[in-house]
Amino acid sequence: MPAHPMKLTLLLLALVTTPALALTANAQGFGTLDPTPPTGITLPQILEKMGQQESAFSAARNDYTFRQDVKFNTISDDTNRPDGEYHQITDISFDKDGRRVEHVVFAPQNTIEKVIMTENDFKDIEKKLPFVLTAPELPEYNLTYLGRQKVDDLDTYVFDCAPKTLVKGKRYFQGKVWVDQQDNEIVLINGLTVPQDTRVGHEDLSPPYTTYYQQIDDKYWFPTYTKAEGILHFAAQHGALSQDVHVRTVVRYTDYKRFKTSVTIHYNGEDITNNKPDDAGKENDANPMSTPPAKPH
């Protein structure tokens, strides 16, 4: 371990999805990417509808209680097994006045030694999940159409997503997004958080990640499983050797339940809150995936 602690920033982002089947551990994987343009709908129409649905999802998730299980490990080079662990399970719910509260139900001793998790790391996990492309946020990104692809039993459009400009102090997603063709919602993402700060002594790094979603209450797709894994490189400083640290983070979200139904979503003067049938009375547990589906390519 270097004389000066290394800073690790974990950014686990989420994303939305649409009807049909959830992406499961038994996923059939990814079909061939077909670069032909969509039929019966233009790309601007797809993105506009996606922005609407993402906006509705972002607001709707604030009406749900759920359990969040975060496990971060450093991995030994010799054994390829965890040699340090941060683990916390939190129930996200509401108090008697309807205010959102978090209750930690499990938090064993943190045994991470190779890196230090800062306050910003915890804020990223809390505030940057899920990654959504709401209508107001869409102009911040360039989305390049890559084609159509089958993911599990879902027909999707695939886009390359990258920020147009990097505003100081803001974090962005850069990678691929898969958008369900039926409901124009994001069902899967795979990429990196940017910018990555590689300045010696100021490293602010995060591994690539993938987030999967499952449909809740037959309406919106909620994040149920995120995995981030990679090797972070910390340059030599103050006489210490450079170091590569293998890290792995898994976040599971379970027990989604609707708490209230007071949200109204407006877009371009139109109420889009009930674009889908409302099954607010239904309770549906989102079971985390024990093994992620095939790796995106």
Tab-separated table of C-alpha atoms in Angstrom:
chain	number	residue	atom	x	y	z
A	1	MET	CA	0.000	0.000	0.000
A	2	PRO	CA	1.446	3.409	-0.992
A	3	ALA	CA	2.477	5.850	1.713
A	4	HIS	CA	-0.202	8.217	0.524
A	5	PRO	CA	-3.719	6.784	0.262
A	6	MET	CA	-5.127	6.379	-3.214
A	7	LYS	CA	-8.515	7.777	-4.072
A	8	LEU	CA	-11.015	5.488	-5.725
A	9	THR	CA	-14.239	6.792	-7.152
A	10	LEU	CA	-16.887	4.193	-7.922
A	11	LEU	CA	-19.676	5.290	-10.183
A	12	LEU	CA	-22.402	2.732	-10.650
A	13	LEU	CA	-25.085	3.972	-12.968
A	14	ALA	CA	-28.458	2.693	-13.727
A	15	LEU	CA	-30.898	2.666	-16.469
A	16	VAL	CA	-34.397	1.993	-17.463
A	17	THR	CA	-36.180	-0.603	-19.534
A	18	THR	CA	-39.468	-1.729	-20.944
A	19	PRO	CA	-42.097	-4.504	-21.064
A	20	ALA	CA	-41.786	-8.107	-22.022
A	21	LEU	CA	-39.190	-10.190	-20.200
A	22	ALA	CA	-36.607	-9.136	-17.682
A	23	LEU	CA	-32.960	-9.663	-18.545
A	24	THR	CA	-32.195	-12.683	-16.406
A	25	ALA	CA	-29.339	-14.914	-15.422
A	26	ASN	CA	-30.566	-17.354	-18.085
A	27	ALA	CA	-30.435	-14.736	-20.809
A	28	GLN	CA	-30.012	-16.089	-24.306
A	29	GLY	CA	-27.371	-13.448	-24.860
A	30	PHE	CA	-26.888	-10.965	-27.619
A	31	GLY	CA	-27.955	-11.478	-31.204
A	32	THR	CA	-26.193	-10.120	-34.259
A	33	LEU	CA	-26.092	-6.340	-34.489
A	34	ASP	CA	-28.117	-5.255	-37.542
A	35	PRO	CA	-26.950	-1.779	-38.658
A	36	THR	CA	-30.041	-1.076	-40.789
A	37	PRO	CA	-32.140	1.916	-39.651
A	38	PRO	CA	-35.391	1.423	-37.726
A	39	THR	CA	-38.627	1.056	-39.676
A	40	GLY	CA	-41.816	3.009	-39.065
A	41	ILE	CA	-40.159	5.497	-36.724
A	42	THR	CA	-37.380	8.060	-37.039
A	43	LEU	CA	-34.353	8.285	-34.772
A	44	PRO	CA	-35.435	11.687	-33.379
A	45	GLN	CA	-38.828	10.151	-32.509
A	46	ILE	CA	-37.159	7.247	-30.713
A	47	LEU	CA	-35.003	9.598	-28.653
A	48	GLU	CA	-37.927	11.894	-27.858
A	49	LYS	CA	-40.058	9.003	-26.619
A	50	MET	CA	-37.121	7.606	-24.670
A	51	GLY	CA	-36.664	10.965	-22.942
A	52	GLN	CA	-40.343	10.971	-21.969
A	53	GLN	CA	-40.213	7.466	-20.536
A	54	GLU	CA	-36.938	8.116	-18.723
A	55	SER	CA	-38.439	11.229	-17.148
A	56	ALA	CA	-41.486	9.259	-16.009
A	57	PHE	CA	-39.313	6.457	-14.622
A	58	SER	CA	-37.020	8.846	-12.781
A	59	ALA	CA	-40.000	10.371	-10.973
A	60	ALA	CA	-41.756	7.042	-10.382
A	61	ARG	CA	-38.740	5.444	-8.688
A	62	ASN	CA	-38.975	8.140	-6.028
A	63	ASP	CA	-42.318	6.607	-5.041
A	64	TYR	CA	-40.865	3.155	-4.341
A	65	THR	CA	-39.246	1.548	-1.346
A	66	PHE	CA	-36.473	-0.954	-2.003
A	67	ARG	CA	-33.393	-2.633	-0.551
A	68	GLN	CA	-29.934	-1.741	-1.859
A	69	ASP	CA	-27.053	-4.178	-1.323
A	70	VAL	CA	-23.608	-2.751	-2.150
A	71	LYS	CA	-20.513	-4.941	-2.067
A	72	PHE	CA	-17.110	-3.576	-3.089
A	73	ASN	CA	-14.022	-5.793	-3.167
A	74	THR	CA	-10.366	-5.492	-3.979
A	75	ILE	CA	-9.121	-8.655	-5.678
A	76	SER	CA	-5.819	-10.442	-4.974
A	77	ASP	CA	-3.468	-10.796	-7.939
A	78	ASP	CA	-2.280	-14.155	-6.601
A	79	THR	CA	-5.585	-15.889	-5.893
A	80	ASN	CA	-8.082	-13.824	-7.907
A	81	ARG	CA	-10.201	-13.805	-4.767
A	82	PRO	CA	-11.321	-10.848	-2.629
A	83	ASP	CA	-8.695	-9.606	-0.189
A	84	GLY	CA	-10.690	-6.662	1.131
A	85	GLU	CA	-14.379	-5.849	1.328
A	86	TYR	CA	-16.822	-3.029	1.970
A	87	HIS	CA	-20.403	-4.291	2.326
A	88	GLN	CA	-23.534	-2.385	3.224
A	89	ILE	CA	-27.231	-3.243	2.940
A	90	THR	CA	-29.647	-0.329	3.157
A	91	ASP	CA	-33.433	-0.130	3.130
A	92	ILE	CA	-34.689	2.901	1.214
A	93	SER	CA	-38.125	3.880	2.500
A	94	PHE	CA	-40.220	6.798	3.778
A	95	ASP	CA	-40.929	8.242	7.209
A	96	LYS	CA	-44.417	9.035	8.537
A	97	ASP	CA	-44.284	12.426	6.803
A	98	GLY	CA	-43.503	10.878	3.422
A	99	ARG	CA	-39.853	11.921	3.401
A	100	ARG	CA	-37.300	9.530	1.895
A	101	VAL	CA	-35.098	7.869	4.512
A	102	GLU	CA	-32.303	5.299	4.509
A	103	HIS	CA	-31.863	2.649	7.173
A	104	VAL	CA	-28.658	0.602	7.244
A	105	VAL	CA	-29.548	-2.989	8.148
A	106	PHE	CA	-26.149	-4.647	7.638
A	107	ALA	CA	-22.662	-3.114	7.682
A	108	PRO	CA	-19.769	-5.321	8.801
A	109	GLN	CA	-16.301	-3.876	9.318
A	110	ASN	CA	-14.705	-2.382	6.213
A	111	THR	CA	-11.562	-4.405	5.404
A	112	ILE	CA	-10.450	-2.464	2.303
A	113	GLU	CA	-6.740	-1.556	2.570
A	114	LYS	CA	-5.475	-0.954	-0.972
A	115	VAL	CA	-7.691	2.041	-1.690
A	116	ILE	CA	-9.769	4.531	0.261
A	117	MET	CA	-13.460	5.051	-0.387
A	118	THR	CA	-14.216	8.728	0.022
A	119	GLU	CA	-17.412	10.613	0.742
A	120	ASN	CA	-17.717	11.250	-2.996
A	121	ASP	CA	-17.703	7.508	-3.635
A	122	PHE	CA	-20.734	7.019	-1.425
A	123	LYS	CA	-22.471	10.012	-2.973
A	124	ASP	CA	-21.900	8.547	-6.432
A	125	ILE	CA	-23.484	5.246	-5.414
A	126	GLU	CA	-26.436	7.038	-3.863
A	127	LYS	CA	-27.012	9.907	-6.283
A	128	LYS	CA	-25.808	8.583	-9.635
A	129	LEU	CA	-28.042	5.544	-9.576
A	130	PRO	CA	-29.815	5.071	-11.769
A	131	PHE	CA	-28.349	6.603	-14.885
A	132	VAL	CA	-31.291	8.030	-16.766
A	133	LEU	CA	-31.543	10.089	-19.914
A	134	THR	CA	-34.510	12.269	-19.111
A	135	ALA	CA	-35.812	14.778	-21.633
A	136	PRO	CA	-33.874	17.682	-20.042
A	137	GLU	CA	-30.648	15.634	-19.954
A	138	LEU	CA	-30.732	14.368	-23.541
A	139	PRO	CA	-29.199	17.559	-25.008
A	140	GLU	CA	-26.069	16.933	-22.929
A	141	TYR	CA	-25.250	13.768	-24.910
A	142	ASN	CA	-24.471	12.672	-28.433
A	143	LEU	CA	-26.347	9.477	-29.238
A	144	THR	CA	-25.171	7.665	-32.359
A	145	TYR	CA	-27.351	4.898	-33.729
A	146	LEU	CA	-25.461	1.599	-34.081
A	147	GLY	CA	-28.237	-0.749	-35.127
A	148	ARG	CA	-30.848	-3.232	-33.918
A	149	GLN	CA	-30.032	-6.168	-31.672
A	150	LYS	CA	-31.813	-8.964	-29.846
A	151	VAL	CA	-31.039	-9.046	-26.113
A	152	ASP	CA	-32.562	-12.024	-24.373
A	153	ASP	CA	-36.159	-11.885	-25.685
A	154	LEU	CA	-36.137	-8.121	-26.203
A	155	ASP	CA	-35.790	-6.336	-29.536
A	156	THR	CA	-33.613	-3.302	-28.944
A	157	TYR	CA	-32.047	-0.306	-30.627
A	158	VAL	CA	-28.375	0.175	-29.749
A	159	PHE	CA	-26.832	3.629	-29.349
A	160	ASP	CA	-23.349	4.864	-28.623
A	161	CYS	CA	-23.704	7.481	-25.884
A	162	ALA	CA	-21.130	10.153	-25.062
A	163	PRO	CA	-21.286	13.590	-23.414
A	164	LYS	CA	-21.078	16.550	-25.802
A	165	THR	CA	-18.921	18.532	-23.398
A	166	LEU	CA	-17.437	17.816	-19.983
A	167	VAL	CA	-18.627	20.434	-17.518
A	168	LYS	CA	-16.317	20.812	-14.532
A	169	GLY	CA	-17.666	19.099	-11.443
A	170	LYS	CA	-20.138	16.904	-13.345
A	171	ARG	CA	-19.982	13.168	-14.003
A	172	TYR	CA	-21.181	11.574	-17.235
A	173	PHE	CA	-21.803	8.163	-18.768
A	174	GLN	CA	-19.933	7.063	-21.881
A	175	GLY	CA	-20.650	3.738	-23.542
A	176	LYS	CA	-23.524	1.814	-25.096
A	177	VAL	CA	-27.221	1.885	-24.279
A	178	TRP	CA	-29.829	-0.635	-25.405
A	179	VAL	CA	-33.348	0.781	-25.890
A	180	ASP	CA	-36.379	-1.512	-26.090
A	181	GLN	CA	-38.142	-1.124	-29.432
A	182	GLN	CA	-41.627	-1.569	-28.006
A	183	ASP	CA	-41.617	1.036	-25.248
A	184	ASN	CA	-38.579	3.131	-26.065
A	185	GLU	CA	-36.983	2.704	-22.660
A	186	ILE	CA	-33.392	1.824	-21.849
A	187	VAL	CA	-32.992	-1.817	-20.851
A	188	LEU	CA	-29.237	-2.182	-20.461
A	189	ILE	CA	-26.082	-0.072	-20.323
A	190	ASN	CA	-22.390	-0.882	-20.550
A	191	GLY	CA	-19.667	1.723	-20.258
A	192	LEU	CA	-17.566	4.024	-18.102
A	193	THR	CA	-17.934	7.098	-15.971
A	194	VAL	CA	-16.159	10.142	-17.368
A	195	PRO	CA	-14.066	12.149	-16.870
A	196	GLN	CA	-11.382	9.887	-15.414
A	197	ASP	CA	-8.757	11.870	-13.515
A	198	THR	CA	-5.350	10.240	-14.062
A	199	ARG	CA	-3.180	13.001	-12.568
A	200	VAL	CA	-0.500	11.578	-10.292
A	201	GLY	CA	-1.645	11.840	-6.695
A	202	HIS	CA	-5.124	12.925	-7.747
A	203	GLU	CA	-6.370	9.719	-9.361
A	204	ASP	CA	-10.145	9.631	-9.574
A	205	LEU	CA	-10.830	6.350	-11.303
A	206	SER	CA	-13.733	4.008	-11.849
A	207	PRO	CA	-13.981	0.614	-13.553
A	208	PRO	CA	-16.314	-0.195	-16.453
A	209	TYR	CA	-19.765	-1.393	-15.434
A	210	THR	CA	-22.926	-2.999	-16.728
A	211	THR	CA	-26.438	-2.459	-15.349
A	212	TYR	CA	-29.414	-4.740	-15.905
A	213	TYR	CA	-33.112	-3.983	-15.335
A	214	GLN	CA	-36.308	-5.788	-14.504
A	215	GLN	CA	-39.884	-4.653	-15.010
A	216	ILE	CA	-41.774	-3.727	-11.851
A	217	ASP	CA	-45.581	-3.489	-11.633
A	218	ASP	CA	-45.882	-4.072	-15.395
A	219	LYS	CA	-44.922	-0.467	-15.949
A	220	TYR	CA	-41.312	0.653	-15.560
A	221	TRP	CA	-38.004	-1.189	-15.625
A	222	PHE	CA	-35.949	-0.724	-12.494
A	223	PRO	CA	-32.268	-1.489	-11.930
A	224	THR	CA	-31.849	-4.847	-10.208
A	225	TYR	CA	-28.173	-5.634	-10.742
A	226	THR	CA	-25.048	-3.600	-11.468
A	227	LYS	CA	-21.540	-4.988	-11.791
A	228	ALA	CA	-18.394	-2.902	-12.134
A	229	GLU	CA	-15.006	-4.537	-12.511
A	230	GLY	CA	-11.597	-3.532	-13.730
A	231	ILE	CA	-7.963	-2.810	-12.899
A	232	LEU	CA	-7.233	0.740	-11.750
A	233	HIS	CA	-3.738	2.095	-12.342
A	234	PHE	CA	-2.172	4.414	-9.762
A	235	ALA	CA	1.081	6.046	-10.831
A	236	ALA	CA	4.261	6.133	-8.721
A	237	GLN	CA	4.549	9.089	-6.333
A	238	HIS	CA	6.693	10.226	-3.409
A	239	GLY	CA	9.042	7.277	-3.775
A	240	ALA	CA	6.271	4.688	-3.837
A	241	LEU	CA	5.923	2.247	-6.709
A	242	SER	CA	3.065	2.407	-9.162
A	243	GLN	CA	0.242	0.055	-8.364
A	244	ASP	CA	-2.529	-1.690	-10.252
A	245	VAL	CA	-5.571	-2.521	-8.144
A	246	HIS	CA	-8.172	-4.998	-9.307
A	247	VAL	CA	-11.596	-3.935	-8.011
A	248	ARG	CA	-15.081	-5.373	-8.271
A	249	THR	CA	-18.400	-3.874	-7.214
A	250	VAL	CA	-21.801	-5.553	-7.244
A	251	VAL	CA	-25.006	-3.683	-6.404
A	252	ARG	CA	-28.314	-5.508	-6.054
A	253	TYR	CA	-31.736	-3.865	-5.710
A	254	THR	CA	-34.615	-5.933	-4.367
A	255	ASP	CA	-38.090	-5.684	-2.815
A	256	TYR	CA	-39.388	-2.762	-4.876
A	257	LYS	CA	-42.802	-1.716	-3.548
A	258	ARG	CA	-44.941	1.264	-4.458
A	259	PHE	CA	-45.351	3.641	-1.517
A	260	LYS	CA	-47.309	6.554	-3.005
A	261	THR	CA	-48.754	7.655	-6.315
A	262	SER	CA	-48.634	11.429	-6.203
A	263	VAL	CA	-46.275	12.052	-9.125
A	264	THR	CA	-47.497	13.834	-12.255
A	265	ILE	CA	-45.129	14.051	-15.231
A	266	HIS	CA	-45.522	16.771	-17.863
A	267	TYR	CA	-43.636	16.956	-21.152
A	268	ASN	CA	-44.239	19.650	-23.772
A	269	GLY	CA	-47.429	20.622	-21.943
A	270	GLU	CA	-48.770	17.035	-21.996
A	271	ASP	CA	-49.406	14.850	-18.947
A	272	ILE	CA	-47.427	11.659	-19.676
A	273	THR	CA	-47.764	10.163	-16.184
A	274	ASN	CA	-50.083	7.370	-17.253
A	275	ASN	CA	-48.590	6.421	-20.610
A	276	LYS	CA	-48.724	2.855	-19.344
A	277	PRO	CA	-51.404	1.036	-17.334
A	278	ASP	CA	-51.143	1.823	-13.626
A	279	ASP	CA	-50.718	-1.246	-11.432
A	280	ALA	CA	-49.887	0.707	-8.303
A	281	GLY	CA	-51.621	-1.781	-6.050
A	282	LYS	CA	-49.473	-4.680	-7.165
A	283	GLU	CA	-46.438	-5.684	-5.133
A	284	ASN	CA	-43.616	-7.143	-7.140
A	285	ASP	CA	-40.227	-8.142	-5.786
A	286	ALA	CA	-37.300	-7.655	-8.121
A	287	ASN	CA	-35.036	-10.622	-7.586
A	288	PRO	CA	-31.353	-9.826	-8.217
A	289	MET	CA	-29.529	-11.881	-10.774
A	290	SER	CA	-27.007	-14.301	-9.369
A	291	THR	CA	-25.049	-14.268	-12.648
A	292	PRO	CA	-25.153	-11.560	-15.321
A	293	PRO	CA	-26.122	-12.455	-18.875
A	294	ALA	CA	-23.706	-12.617	-21.762
A	295	LYS	CA	-21.169	-9.804	-21.969
A	296	PRO	CA	-22.229	-6.956	-24.297
A	297	HIS	CA	-20.207	-6.698	-27.486
